[in-house]
Amino acid sequence: MKIAVLPGDGIGPEIIAQAVKLLRALAKDGLKLEMEQAPVGGAAYDATGEPLPAATLELARNADAILFGAVGGWQYDQLPRAKRPEQALLGLRKELGLFANLRPAKVFPELVNASSLRPEVVSGMDILILRELTGDVYFGQPRGVRMLANGEREGFDTMRYSESEIRRIAHAGFRAAMKRTNKLCSVDKCNVLETSQLWREVVTEVAREYPEVTLSHMYVDNAAMQLLRDPRQFDVIVTGNLFGVILSDEASMLTGSIGMLPSASLDANNKGLYEPIHGSAPDIAGKNLANPLATILSAAMMLRYSFNLDQAAGRIEAAVARVLASGLRTADIHQPGTERVGTMEMGDAVMAAL
Ligand code: NAD
């Protein structure tokens, strides 16, 4: 199993180093993991003049999975769009056909007080949001701003999903549900939108191939409300690009800790790019302050979703839970009564627990 390791910028290299440490330990234990590293984002621009050099793209293409840190930094903010670090991520998604974005939002018991909701509402929350990443109103044509006959301007975008696009994200949703508790909620707005009517029809058709999964449907406005009212009713949610970006940000913030949340972007064969949901945090880069747990949990997702190594993934997740239960915290999740540690020490503690 070949892993392309792309640390990127800011805290990227520090947090990636902790995840790589754990993967090396698992490799020593018998997992056949091979890792190769390449520059991406601002670091790659500095080295080669391109945020996604051909060699990095080639490495990612030939790998079975990609472990990605983060990209970006103020020193690159003035570059033309094509040279900016974030183009690397967009380029990888496009070139590798990564259409399914998986964002788990889990509340660890020890961090329940970090949520903006009351502990009794979020305690035990463990949701996976699956967002379609390459279609919808984000990419639909035509789009633009035009002049109307009465002289005022009108902006317009096109919401659009083909049957095959809906089908493949629905399959990804059902597969993800089968790795968890066999519950899938499809979110749409089919009382108003034609696109959503087709979405619901196709998802319902695909459901026939997964009799073990219980499928429900919910309107997006209700889903936004239910996430705040009773998030524990959800397990896996599957939805389109636009509804997904909003609901996944809402759900992730219920956990209250950006440094804890992993993500995956998968293609049709479960090849994936795995990364923490946070950015490159230039304000704390190089200071041994960053929380490496989102990246470590991304590595666990990689083992589960790309390599079907549920047991190894579970070992990493259990190690993280044990370290939190032992009271160790990086600065971002530190609370009175817990012990503050740095990036490296947190990585070492997870390693020891593993
Ligand atoms: P950010 O997520 O980097 O940081 C937001 C805040 O959260 C900062 O205060 C930061 O210190 C803190 N933070 C983030 N990750 C943390 C961690 N692991 N441990 C502890 N604290 C953490 O978002 P931003 O400040 O808006 O953006 C900084 C740069 O990152 C920008 O260049 C932006 O374009 C880029 N960015 C990249 C990605 C990506 O690579 N996927 C995503 C978002 C932002």
mmCIF file of C-alpha atoms and ligand atoms in Angstrom:
data_model
loop_
_atom_site.group_PDB
_atom_site.id
_atom_site.type_symbol
_atom_site.label_atom_id
_atom_site.label_comp_id
_atom_site.label_asym_id
_atom_site.label_seq_id
_atom_site.Cartn_x
_atom_site.Cartn_y
_atom_site.Cartn_z
ATOM 1 C CA MET A 1 0.000 0.000 0.000
ATOM 2 C CA LYS A 2 1.670 3.139 -1.282
ATOM 3 C CA ILE A 3 1.085 6.398 0.526
ATOM 4 C CA ALA A 4 2.082 9.766 -0.916
ATOM 5 C CA VAL A 5 2.913 12.045 2.010
ATOM 6 C CA LEU A 6 2.445 15.746 1.238
ATOM 7 C CA PRO A 7 3.184 17.868 4.336
ATOM 8 C CA GLY A 8 2.698 21.332 2.748
ATOM 9 C CA ASP A 9 3.074 24.587 4.651
ATOM 10 C CA GLY A 10 2.839 26.135 8.105
ATOM 11 C CA ILE A 11 2.104 23.481 10.712
ATOM 12 C CA GLY A 12 1.779 20.860 7.923
ATOM 13 C CA PRO A 13 5.255 19.311 8.351
ATOM 14 C CA GLU A 14 4.964 19.175 12.184
ATOM 15 C CA ILE A 15 1.597 17.463 12.291
ATOM 16 C CA ILE A 16 2.340 15.119 9.385
ATOM 17 C CA ALA A 17 5.531 13.968 11.151
ATOM 18 C CA GLN A 18 3.413 12.699 14.075
ATOM 19 C CA ALA A 19 1.083 10.694 11.818
ATOM 20 C CA VAL A 20 4.013 9.274 9.850
ATOM 21 C CA LYS A 21 5.604 8.140 13.125
ATOM 22 C CA LEU A 22 2.490 6.069 13.897
ATOM 23 C CA LEU A 23 2.209 4.627 10.392
ATOM 24 C CA ARG A 24 5.883 3.576 10.561
ATOM 25 C CA ALA A 25 5.161 1.803 13.835
ATOM 26 C CA LEU A 26 2.231 -0.043 12.227
ATOM 27 C CA ALA A 27 4.478 -0.940 9.272
ATOM 28 C CA LYS A 28 7.016 -2.415 11.693
ATOM 29 C CA ASP A 29 4.140 -4.383 13.169
ATOM 30 C CA GLY A 30 3.527 -6.047 9.810
ATOM 31 C CA LEU A 31 1.361 -3.680 7.732
ATOM 32 C CA LYS A 32 2.786 -3.344 4.234
ATOM 33 C CA LEU A 33 2.849 0.449 4.067
ATOM 34 C CA GLU A 34 5.284 2.356 1.859
ATOM 35 C CA MET A 35 5.570 6.118 2.215
ATOM 36 C CA GLU A 36 7.128 8.680 -0.066
ATOM 37 C CA GLN A 37 7.168 12.423 0.564
ATOM 38 C CA ALA A 38 6.883 15.369 -1.854
ATOM 39 C CA PRO A 39 6.465 19.147 -1.572
ATOM 40 C CA VAL A 40 3.057 20.742 -2.171
ATOM 41 C CA GLY A 41 1.520 24.207 -1.856
ATOM 42 C CA GLY A 42 3.737 27.139 -0.909
ATOM 43 C CA ALA A 43 6.671 24.849 -0.138
ATOM 44 C CA ALA A 44 6.461 23.444 -3.671
ATOM 45 C CA TYR A 45 6.098 26.931 -5.163
ATOM 46 C CA ASP A 46 9.289 27.998 -3.351
ATOM 47 C CA ALA A 47 11.141 24.940 -4.627
ATOM 48 C CA THR A 48 9.829 24.722 -8.202
ATOM 49 C CA GLY A 49 7.634 27.748 -9.010
ATOM 50 C CA GLU A 50 4.491 25.550 -9.037
ATOM 51 C CA PRO A 51 2.136 24.741 -6.129
ATOM 52 C CA LEU A 52 1.468 21.284 -7.599
ATOM 53 C CA PRO A 53 4.641 20.220 -9.444
ATOM 54 C CA ALA A 54 4.319 17.441 -12.020
ATOM 55 C CA ALA A 55 6.452 15.123 -9.872
ATOM 56 C CA THR A 56 4.151 15.596 -6.860
ATOM 57 C CA LEU A 57 1.050 14.961 -8.976
ATOM 58 C CA GLU A 58 2.683 11.860 -10.438
ATOM 59 C CA LEU A 59 3.543 10.548 -6.968
ATOM 60 C CA ALA A 60 -0.083 11.139 -5.891
ATOM 61 C CA ARG A 61 -1.398 9.431 -9.040
ATOM 62 C CA ASN A 62 0.719 6.340 -8.456
ATOM 63 C CA ALA A 63 -0.102 6.102 -4.756
ATOM 64 C CA ASP A 64 -3.053 4.228 -3.242
ATOM 65 C CA ALA A 65 -3.702 7.072 -0.811
ATOM 66 C CA ILE A 66 -2.455 10.562 -0.034
ATOM 67 C CA LEU A 67 -1.778 11.953 3.397
ATOM 68 C CA PHE A 68 -1.967 15.737 3.163
ATOM 69 C CA GLY A 69 -1.001 18.311 5.819
ATOM 70 C CA ALA A 70 -2.174 21.813 4.948
ATOM 71 C CA VAL A 71 -1.213 24.544 2.512
ATOM 72 C CA GLY A 72 -1.136 28.329 2.552
ATOM 73 C CA GLY A 73 0.606 31.265 4.163
ATOM 74 C CA TRP A 74 0.547 35.050 4.104
ATOM 75 C CA GLN A 75 3.720 35.180 1.968
ATOM 76 C CA TYR A 76 1.780 33.597 -0.918
ATOM 77 C CA ASP A 77 -1.353 35.759 -0.677
ATOM 78 C CA GLN A 78 -0.270 38.164 -3.455
ATOM 79 C CA LEU A 79 0.553 35.468 -6.020
ATOM 80 C CA PRO A 80 -1.649 35.130 -9.128
ATOM 81 C CA ARG A 81 -4.446 32.608 -8.567
ATOM 82 C CA ALA A 82 -2.809 29.791 -10.580
ATOM 83 C CA LYS A 83 0.307 29.898 -8.389
ATOM 84 C CA ARG A 84 -1.422 30.030 -5.025
ATOM 85 C CA PRO A 85 -0.972 27.127 -2.605
ATOM 86 C CA GLU A 86 -4.674 26.167 -2.495
ATOM 87 C CA GLN A 87 -4.553 25.443 -6.239
ATOM 88 C CA ALA A 88 -2.583 22.320 -5.299
ATOM 89 C CA LEU A 89 -5.527 20.926 -3.365
ATOM 90 C CA LEU A 90 -8.057 21.840 -6.070
ATOM 91 C CA GLY A 91 -5.731 20.348 -8.691
ATOM 92 C CA LEU A 92 -5.342 17.076 -6.792
ATOM 93 C CA ARG A 93 -9.120 16.774 -6.315
ATOM 94 C CA LYS A 94 -9.728 17.382 -10.004
ATOM 95 C CA GLU A 95 -6.897 15.277 -11.409
ATOM 96 C CA LEU A 96 -7.655 12.326 -9.157
ATOM 97 C CA GLY A 97 -11.461 12.526 -9.472
ATOM 98 C CA LEU A 98 -11.980 12.829 -5.701
ATOM 99 C CA PHE A 99 -15.741 13.390 -5.629
ATOM 100 C CA ALA A 100 -16.740 12.190 -2.149
ATOM 101 C CA ASN A 101 -15.767 14.286 0.832
ATOM 102 C CA LEU A 102 -16.124 12.509 4.182
ATOM 103 C CA ARG A 103 -16.126 14.643 7.295
ATOM 104 C CA PRO A 104 -16.665 12.921 10.615
ATOM 105 C CA ALA A 105 -17.741 15.089 13.539
ATOM 106 C CA LYS A 106 -17.255 13.219 16.759
ATOM 107 C CA VAL A 107 -17.403 14.524 20.293
ATOM 108 C CA PHE A 108 -14.802 12.879 22.525
ATOM 109 C CA PRO A 109 -16.190 12.534 26.063
ATOM 110 C CA GLU A 110 -13.190 14.413 27.500
ATOM 111 C CA LEU A 111 -13.825 17.422 25.216
ATOM 112 C CA VAL A 112 -17.579 17.629 25.585
ATOM 113 C CA ASN A 113 -17.317 21.038 27.259
ATOM 114 C CA ALA A 114 -15.631 22.541 24.181
ATOM 115 C CA SER A 115 -18.911 22.404 22.242
ATOM 116 C CA SER A 116 -21.159 25.424 21.889
ATOM 117 C CA LEU A 117 -24.094 23.149 22.746
ATOM 118 C CA ARG A 118 -24.890 21.760 26.195
ATOM 119 C CA PRO A 119 -23.012 18.558 27.086
ATOM 120 C CA GLU A 120 -26.260 16.576 27.416
ATOM 121 C CA VAL A 121 -27.127 17.415 23.779
ATOM 122 C CA VAL A 122 -23.763 16.568 22.172
ATOM 123 C CA SER A 123 -22.363 13.914 24.478
ATOM 124 C CA GLY A 124 -21.815 10.795 22.368
ATOM 125 C CA MET A 125 -22.360 12.603 19.061
ATOM 126 C CA ASP A 126 -20.600 10.746 16.227
ATOM 127 C CA ILE A 127 -21.690 11.859 12.740
ATOM 128 C CA LEU A 128 -20.160 11.316 9.321
ATOM 129 C CA ILE A 129 -21.117 13.829 6.645
ATOM 130 C CA LEU A 130 -20.560 12.783 3.065
ATOM 131 C CA ARG A 131 -20.516 15.763 0.722
ATOM 132 C CA GLU A 132 -20.425 15.468 -3.066
ATOM 133 C CA LEU A 133 -17.419 17.502 -4.133
ATOM 134 C CA THR A 134 -17.297 17.949 -7.901
ATOM 135 C CA GLY A 135 -20.817 18.852 -9.058
ATOM 136 C CA ASP A 136 -23.850 20.997 -8.126
ATOM 137 C CA VAL A 137 -24.184 24.761 -8.291
ATOM 138 C CA TYR A 138 -20.403 25.055 -7.703
ATOM 139 C CA PHE A 139 -19.642 23.907 -11.236
ATOM 140 C CA GLY A 140 -23.002 24.035 -13.091
ATOM 141 C CA GLN A 141 -23.155 26.019 -16.345
ATOM 142 C CA PRO A 142 -24.394 28.526 -17.363
ATOM 143 C CA ARG A 143 -23.395 30.947 -14.642
ATOM 144 C CA GLY A 144 -22.548 34.588 -14.603
ATOM 145 C CA VAL A 145 -23.798 38.141 -14.155
ATOM 146 C CA ARG A 146 -25.883 39.592 -16.984
ATOM 147 C CA MET A 147 -27.596 42.861 -17.761
ATOM 148 C CA LEU A 148 -31.386 42.755 -17.794
ATOM 149 C CA ALA A 149 -33.563 44.736 -20.191
ATOM 150 C CA ASN A 150 -34.515 47.119 -17.377
ATOM 151 C CA GLY A 151 -30.845 48.027 -16.881
ATOM 152 C CA GLU A 152 -30.203 46.167 -13.620
ATOM 153 C CA ARG A 153 -27.682 43.326 -13.252
ATOM 154 C CA GLU A 154 -28.697 39.760 -12.437
ATOM 155 C CA GLY A 155 -26.422 37.055 -11.026
ATOM 156 C CA PHE A 156 -27.202 33.433 -11.811
ATOM 157 C CA ASP A 157 -25.794 29.945 -11.209
ATOM 158 C CA THR A 158 -27.045 26.549 -12.285
ATOM 159 C CA MET A 159 -27.776 23.751 -9.846
ATOM 160 C CA ARG A 160 -27.193 20.545 -11.762
ATOM 161 C CA TYR A 161 -26.636 16.877 -10.988
ATOM 162 C CA SER A 162 -26.556 14.056 -13.497
ATOM 163 C CA GLU A 163 -27.978 10.693 -12.571
ATOM 164 C CA SER A 164 -24.529 9.074 -12.638
ATOM 165 C CA GLU A 165 -23.096 11.726 -10.318
ATOM 166 C CA ILE A 166 -25.894 11.131 -7.816
ATOM 167 C CA ARG A 167 -25.542 7.389 -8.142
ATOM 168 C CA ARG A 168 -21.823 7.300 -7.349
ATOM 169 C CA ILE A 169 -22.082 9.537 -4.263
ATOM 170 C CA ALA A 170 -25.097 7.492 -3.104
ATOM 171 C CA HIS A 171 -23.023 4.302 -3.400
ATOM 172 C CA ALA A 172 -20.244 5.966 -1.405
ATOM 173 C CA GLY A 173 -22.850 6.905 1.212
ATOM 174 C CA PHE A 174 -24.213 3.379 1.529
ATOM 175 C CA ARG A 175 -20.697 1.911 1.683
ATOM 176 C CA ALA A 176 -19.778 4.368 4.444
ATOM 177 C CA ALA A 177 -22.981 3.519 6.340
ATOM 178 C CA MET A 178 -22.072 -0.176 6.192
ATOM 179 C CA LYS A 179 -18.750 0.604 7.884
ATOM 180 C CA ARG A 180 -20.696 2.177 10.766
ATOM 181 C CA THR A 181 -24.230 1.526 12.026
ATOM 182 C CA ASN A 182 -26.084 0.932 8.730
ATOM 183 C CA LYS A 183 -28.038 4.199 8.956
ATOM 184 C CA LEU A 184 -28.006 6.709 6.100
ATOM 185 C CA CYS A 185 -29.845 10.023 5.892
ATOM 186 C CA SER A 186 -29.975 11.682 2.471
ATOM 187 C CA VAL A 187 -30.426 15.455 2.619
ATOM 188 C CA ASP A 188 -32.067 17.416 -0.204
ATOM 189 C CA LYS A 189 -34.645 20.112 -0.883
ATOM 190 C CA CYS A 190 -36.954 18.081 -3.079
ATOM 191 C CA ASN A 191 -40.084 20.022 -2.124
ATOM 192 C CA VAL A 192 -38.675 22.968 -4.115
ATOM 193 C CA LEU A 193 -35.835 21.888 -6.414
ATOM 194 C CA GLU A 194 -36.010 19.674 -9.511
ATOM 195 C CA THR A 195 -32.377 18.657 -8.991
ATOM 196 C CA SER A 196 -33.305 17.437 -5.525
ATOM 197 C CA GLN A 197 -36.278 15.448 -6.836
ATOM 198 C CA LEU A 198 -33.964 13.511 -9.121
ATOM 199 C CA TRP A 199 -31.475 13.198 -6.237
ATOM 200 C CA ARG A 200 -34.100 11.587 -4.011
ATOM 201 C CA GLU A 201 -35.310 9.238 -6.765
ATOM 202 C CA VAL A 202 -31.820 8.003 -7.592
ATOM 203 C CA VAL A 203 -30.731 7.593 -3.961
ATOM 204 C CA THR A 204 -33.910 5.567 -3.325
ATOM 205 C CA GLU A 205 -33.113 3.350 -6.331
ATOM 206 C CA VAL A 206 -29.537 2.758 -5.169
ATOM 207 C CA ALA A 207 -30.875 1.818 -1.715
ATOM 208 C CA ARG A 208 -32.309 -1.395 -3.170
ATOM 209 C CA GLU A 209 -28.742 -2.669 -3.547
ATOM 210 C CA TYR A 210 -28.098 -2.171 0.172
ATOM 211 C CA PRO A 211 -30.969 -3.895 1.996
ATOM 212 C CA GLU A 212 -29.015 -3.893 5.277
ATOM 213 C CA VAL A 213 -28.897 -0.075 5.369
ATOM 214 C CA THR A 214 -31.848 1.953 6.642
ATOM 215 C CA LEU A 215 -32.305 5.022 4.432
ATOM 216 C CA SER A 216 -34.133 8.176 5.486
ATOM 217 C CA HIS A 217 -34.593 11.516 3.704
ATOM 218 C CA MET A 218 -34.601 15.001 5.173
ATOM 219 C CA TYR A 219 -34.967 18.525 3.791
ATOM 220 C CA VAL A 220 -31.823 20.571 4.212
ATOM 221 C CA ASP A 221 -33.475 23.294 6.297
ATOM 222 C CA ASN A 222 -34.773 20.694 8.722
ATOM 223 C CA ALA A 223 -31.361 18.976 8.776
ATOM 224 C CA ALA A 224 -29.669 22.256 9.745
ATOM 225 C CA MET A 225 -32.145 22.593 12.596
ATOM 226 C CA GLN A 226 -31.987 18.953 13.708
ATOM 227 C CA LEU A 227 -28.165 19.110 13.887
ATOM 228 C CA LEU A 228 -28.532 21.742 16.604
ATOM 229 C CA ARG A 229 -31.608 20.253 18.273
ATOM 230 C CA ASP A 230 -30.570 16.600 18.494
ATOM 231 C CA PRO A 231 -27.338 15.773 16.592
ATOM 232 C CA ARG A 232 -27.223 12.246 17.994
ATOM 233 C CA GLN A 233 -30.140 11.156 15.793
ATOM 234 C CA PHE A 234 -27.717 11.110 12.818
ATOM 235 C CA ASP A 235 -25.101 8.607 11.807
ATOM 236 C CA VAL A 236 -24.106 9.030 8.121
ATOM 237 C CA ILE A 237 -25.527 11.979 6.149
ATOM 238 C CA VAL A 238 -25.125 12.091 2.355
ATOM 239 C CA THR A 239 -25.785 15.312 0.457
ATOM 240 C CA GLY A 240 -24.796 17.536 -2.466
ATOM 241 C CA ASN A 241 -21.933 19.992 -2.702
ATOM 242 C CA LEU A 242 -23.717 23.158 -1.563
ATOM 243 C CA PHE A 243 -25.819 21.677 1.253
ATOM 244 C CA GLY A 244 -22.793 19.610 2.279
ATOM 245 C CA VAL A 245 -20.377 22.492 2.756
ATOM 246 C CA ILE A 246 -22.825 24.196 5.099
ATOM 247 C CA LEU A 247 -23.941 21.163 7.092
ATOM 248 C CA SER A 248 -20.412 19.772 7.493
ATOM 249 C CA ASP A 249 -19.093 23.064 8.844
ATOM 250 C CA GLU A 250 -22.066 23.293 11.187
ATOM 251 C CA ALA A 251 -21.552 19.734 12.439
ATOM 252 C CA SER A 252 -17.792 20.086 12.856
ATOM 253 C CA MET A 253 -18.182 23.160 15.008
ATOM 254 C CA LEU A 254 -20.505 21.270 17.367
ATOM 255 C CA THR A 255 -17.383 19.423 18.487
ATOM 256 C CA GLY A 256 -15.728 22.748 19.309
ATOM 257 C CA SER A 257 -12.183 21.785 18.347
ATOM 258 C CA ILE A 258 -10.786 22.396 14.867
ATOM 259 C CA GLY A 259 -7.515 20.635 15.741
ATOM 260 C CA MET A 260 -9.346 17.319 16.255
ATOM 261 C CA LEU A 261 -11.221 16.813 12.984
ATOM 262 C CA PRO A 262 -10.026 14.600 10.129
ATOM 263 C CA SER A 263 -11.410 14.339 6.597
ATOM 264 C CA ALA A 264 -11.170 12.223 3.464
ATOM 265 C CA SER A 265 -11.851 12.867 -0.222
ATOM 266 C CA LEU A 266 -12.393 9.632 -2.146
ATOM 267 C CA ASP A 267 -12.658 8.525 -5.766
ATOM 268 C CA ALA A 268 -14.875 5.731 -7.074
ATOM 269 C CA ASN A 269 -12.335 3.057 -6.049
ATOM 270 C CA ASN A 270 -11.792 4.391 -2.525
ATOM 271 C CA LYS A 271 -8.455 5.917 -3.380
ATOM 272 C CA GLY A 272 -8.375 8.984 -1.209
ATOM 273 C CA LEU A 273 -6.749 12.142 0.000
ATOM 274 C CA TYR A 274 -6.755 12.410 3.789
ATOM 275 C CA GLU A 275 -6.241 15.686 5.612
ATOM 276 C CA PRO A 276 -7.179 17.575 8.763
ATOM 277 C CA ILE A 277 -10.038 20.030 8.175
ATOM 278 C CA HIS A 278 -7.983 22.942 9.507
ATOM 279 C CA GLY A 279 -5.526 25.062 7.530
ATOM 280 C CA SER A 280 -1.805 25.697 7.844
ATOM 281 C CA ALA A 281 -2.158 27.858 10.988
ATOM 282 C CA PRO A 282 0.818 30.140 10.200
ATOM 283 C CA ASP A 283 0.301 31.902 13.552
ATOM 284 C CA ILE A 284 1.552 28.851 15.462
ATOM 285 C CA ALA A 285 3.789 27.171 12.847
ATOM 286 C CA GLY A 286 7.182 25.897 13.965
ATOM 287 C CA LYS A 287 6.405 26.397 17.661
ATOM 288 C CA ASN A 288 5.491 22.847 18.645
ATOM 289 C CA LEU A 289 2.002 24.170 19.522
ATOM 290 C CA ALA A 290 -0.221 22.567 16.869
ATOM 291 C CA ASN A 291 -2.611 19.759 17.704
ATOM 292 C CA PRO A 292 -1.586 16.732 15.602
ATOM 293 C CA LEU A 293 -4.696 14.657 16.430
ATOM 294 C CA ALA A 294 -6.763 15.701 13.369
ATOM 295 C CA THR A 295 -3.905 14.506 11.152
ATOM 296 C CA ILE A 296 -3.410 11.311 13.155
ATOM 297 C CA LEU A 297 -7.153 10.612 12.898
ATOM 298 C CA SER A 298 -6.938 11.309 9.140
ATOM 299 C CA ALA A 299 -4.311 8.568 8.909
ATOM 300 C CA ALA A 300 -6.742 6.259 10.727
ATOM 301 C CA MET A 301 -9.450 7.144 8.183
ATOM 302 C CA MET A 302 -6.992 6.280 5.421
ATOM 303 C CA LEU A 303 -6.439 2.820 6.865
ATOM 304 C CA ARG A 304 -10.202 2.307 7.153
ATOM 305 C CA TYR A 305 -11.499 3.718 3.860
ATOM 306 C CA SER A 306 -8.665 3.179 1.358
ATOM 307 C CA PHE A 307 -7.076 0.044 2.772
ATOM 308 C CA ASN A 308 -9.996 -1.662 4.548
ATOM 309 C CA LEU A 309 -7.834 -2.031 7.656
ATOM 310 C CA ASP A 310 -10.606 -1.395 10.173
ATOM 311 C CA GLN A 311 -8.690 -2.978 13.004
ATOM 312 C CA ALA A 312 -5.537 -0.894 12.537
ATOM 313 C CA ALA A 313 -7.702 2.243 12.179
ATOM 314 C CA GLY A 314 -9.495 1.325 15.387
ATOM 315 C CA ARG A 315 -6.158 0.909 17.173
ATOM 316 C CA ILE A 316 -5.116 4.463 16.291
ATOM 317 C CA GLU A 317 -8.508 5.874 17.312
ATOM 318 C CA ALA A 318 -8.427 3.979 20.592
ATOM 319 C CA ALA A 319 -4.897 5.264 21.255
ATOM 320 C CA VAL A 320 -6.077 8.857 20.721
ATOM 321 C CA ALA A 321 -9.019 8.286 23.075
ATOM 322 C CA ARG A 322 -6.688 6.854 25.736
ATOM 323 C CA VAL A 323 -4.316 9.805 25.525
ATOM 324 C CA LEU A 324 -7.219 12.246 25.927
ATOM 325 C CA ALA A 325 -8.553 10.207 28.851
ATOM 326 C CA SER A 326 -5.102 10.404 30.465
ATOM 327 C CA GLY A 327 -5.464 14.196 30.549
ATOM 328 C CA LEU A 328 -2.873 15.291 27.963
ATOM 329 C CA ARG A 329 -3.924 18.295 25.848
ATOM 330 C CA THR A 330 -2.343 20.578 23.270
ATOM 331 C CA ALA A 331 -2.894 24.310 23.806
ATOM 332 C CA ASP A 332 -6.020 24.533 21.625
ATOM 333 C CA ILE A 333 -7.980 22.033 23.745
ATOM 334 C CA HIS A 334 -6.315 22.703 27.080
ATOM 335 C CA GLN A 335 -8.591 23.165 30.096
ATOM 336 C CA PRO A 336 -7.843 23.645 33.774
ATOM 337 C CA GLY A 337 -6.957 20.325 35.395
ATOM 338 C CA THR A 338 -5.371 18.860 32.252
ATOM 339 C CA GLU A 339 -1.699 18.668 31.310
ATOM 340 C CA ARG A 340 -0.512 20.859 28.450
ATOM 341 C CA VAL A 341 1.859 19.251 25.955
ATOM 342 C CA GLY A 342 3.371 20.160 22.579
ATOM 343 C CA THR A 343 2.843 18.693 19.118
ATOM 344 C CA MET A 344 5.700 16.221 19.401
ATOM 345 C CA GLU A 345 4.854 15.102 22.927
ATOM 346 C CA MET A 346 1.232 14.501 21.870
ATOM 347 C CA GLY A 347 2.459 12.379 18.941
ATOM 348 C CA ASP A 348 4.765 10.417 21.272
ATOM 349 C CA ALA A 349 1.926 9.850 23.744
ATOM 350 C CA VAL A 350 -0.357 8.428 21.020
ATOM 351 C CA MET A 351 2.551 6.251 19.889
ATOM 352 C CA ALA A 352 3.031 4.937 23.438
ATOM 353 C CA ALA A 353 -0.712 4.265 23.762
ATOM 354 C CA LEU A 354 -0.669 2.434 20.412
HETATM 355 P P1 NAD B 1 -6.493 27.766 10.014
HETATM 356 O O1 NAD B 1 -7.354 26.571 10.128
HETATM 357 O O2 NAD B 1 -5.113 27.554 9.504
HETATM 358 O O3 NAD B 1 -6.383 28.470 11.452
HETATM 359 C C1 NAD B 1 -7.508 28.981 12.153
HETATM 360 C C2 NAD B 1 -7.183 29.068 13.656
HETATM 361 O O4 NAD B 1 -7.160 27.753 14.198
HETATM 362 C C3 NAD B 1 -5.783 29.645 13.927
HETATM 363 O O5 NAD B 1 -5.844 30.410 15.108
HETATM 364 C C4 NAD B 1 -4.912 28.440 14.138
HETATM 365 O O6 NAD B 1 -3.817 28.670 14.988
HETATM 366 C C5 NAD B 1 -5.896 27.440 14.751
HETATM 367 N N1 NAD B 1 -5.543 26.072 14.393
HETATM 368 C C6 NAD B 1 -5.724 25.484 13.172
HETATM 369 N N2 NAD B 1 -5.265 24.227 13.198
HETATM 370 C C7 NAD B 1 -4.809 23.990 14.435
HETATM 371 C C8 NAD B 1 -4.209 22.883 15.087
HETATM 372 N N3 NAD B 1 -3.965 21.734 14.455
HETATM 373 N N4 NAD B 1 -3.842 22.999 16.378
HETATM 374 C C9 NAD B 1 -4.064 24.135 17.048
HETATM 375 N N5 NAD B 1 -4.634 25.229 16.501
HETATM 376 C C10 NAD B 1 -4.995 25.171 15.212
HETATM 377 O O7 NAD B 1 -7.279 28.810 9.112
HETATM 378 P P2 NAD B 1 -6.828 30.270 8.600
HETATM 379 O O8 NAD B 1 -6.051 30.969 9.667
HETATM 380 O O9 NAD B 1 -8.057 30.876 8.084
HETATM 381 O O10 NAD B 1 -5.885 29.990 7.375
HETATM 382 C C11 NAD B 1 -4.452 29.911 7.445
HETATM 383 C C12 NAD B 1 -3.931 29.442 6.089
HETATM 384 O O11 NAD B 1 -4.388 28.105 5.855
HETATM 385 C C13 NAD B 1 -4.426 30.265 4.914
HETATM 386 O O12 NAD B 1 -3.354 30.427 4.004
HETATM 387 C C14 NAD B 1 -5.537 29.427 4.313
HETATM 388 O O13 NAD B 1 -5.690 29.649 2.929
HETATM 389 C C15 NAD B 1 -5.010 28.035 4.575
HETATM 390 N N6 NAD B 1 -6.032 26.973 4.622
HETATM 391 C C16 NAD B 1 -5.659 25.775 4.105
HETATM 392 C C17 NAD B 1 -6.517 24.697 4.159
HETATM 393 C C18 NAD B 1 -6.043 23.391 3.612
HETATM 394 O O14 NAD B 1 -4.865 23.222 3.359
HETATM 395 N N7 NAD B 1 -6.914 22.404 3.456
HETATM 396 C C19 NAD B 1 -7.775 24.835 4.762
HETATM 397 C C20 NAD B 1 -8.119 26.066 5.320
HETATM 398 C C21 NAD B 1 -7.222 27.127 5.251
#
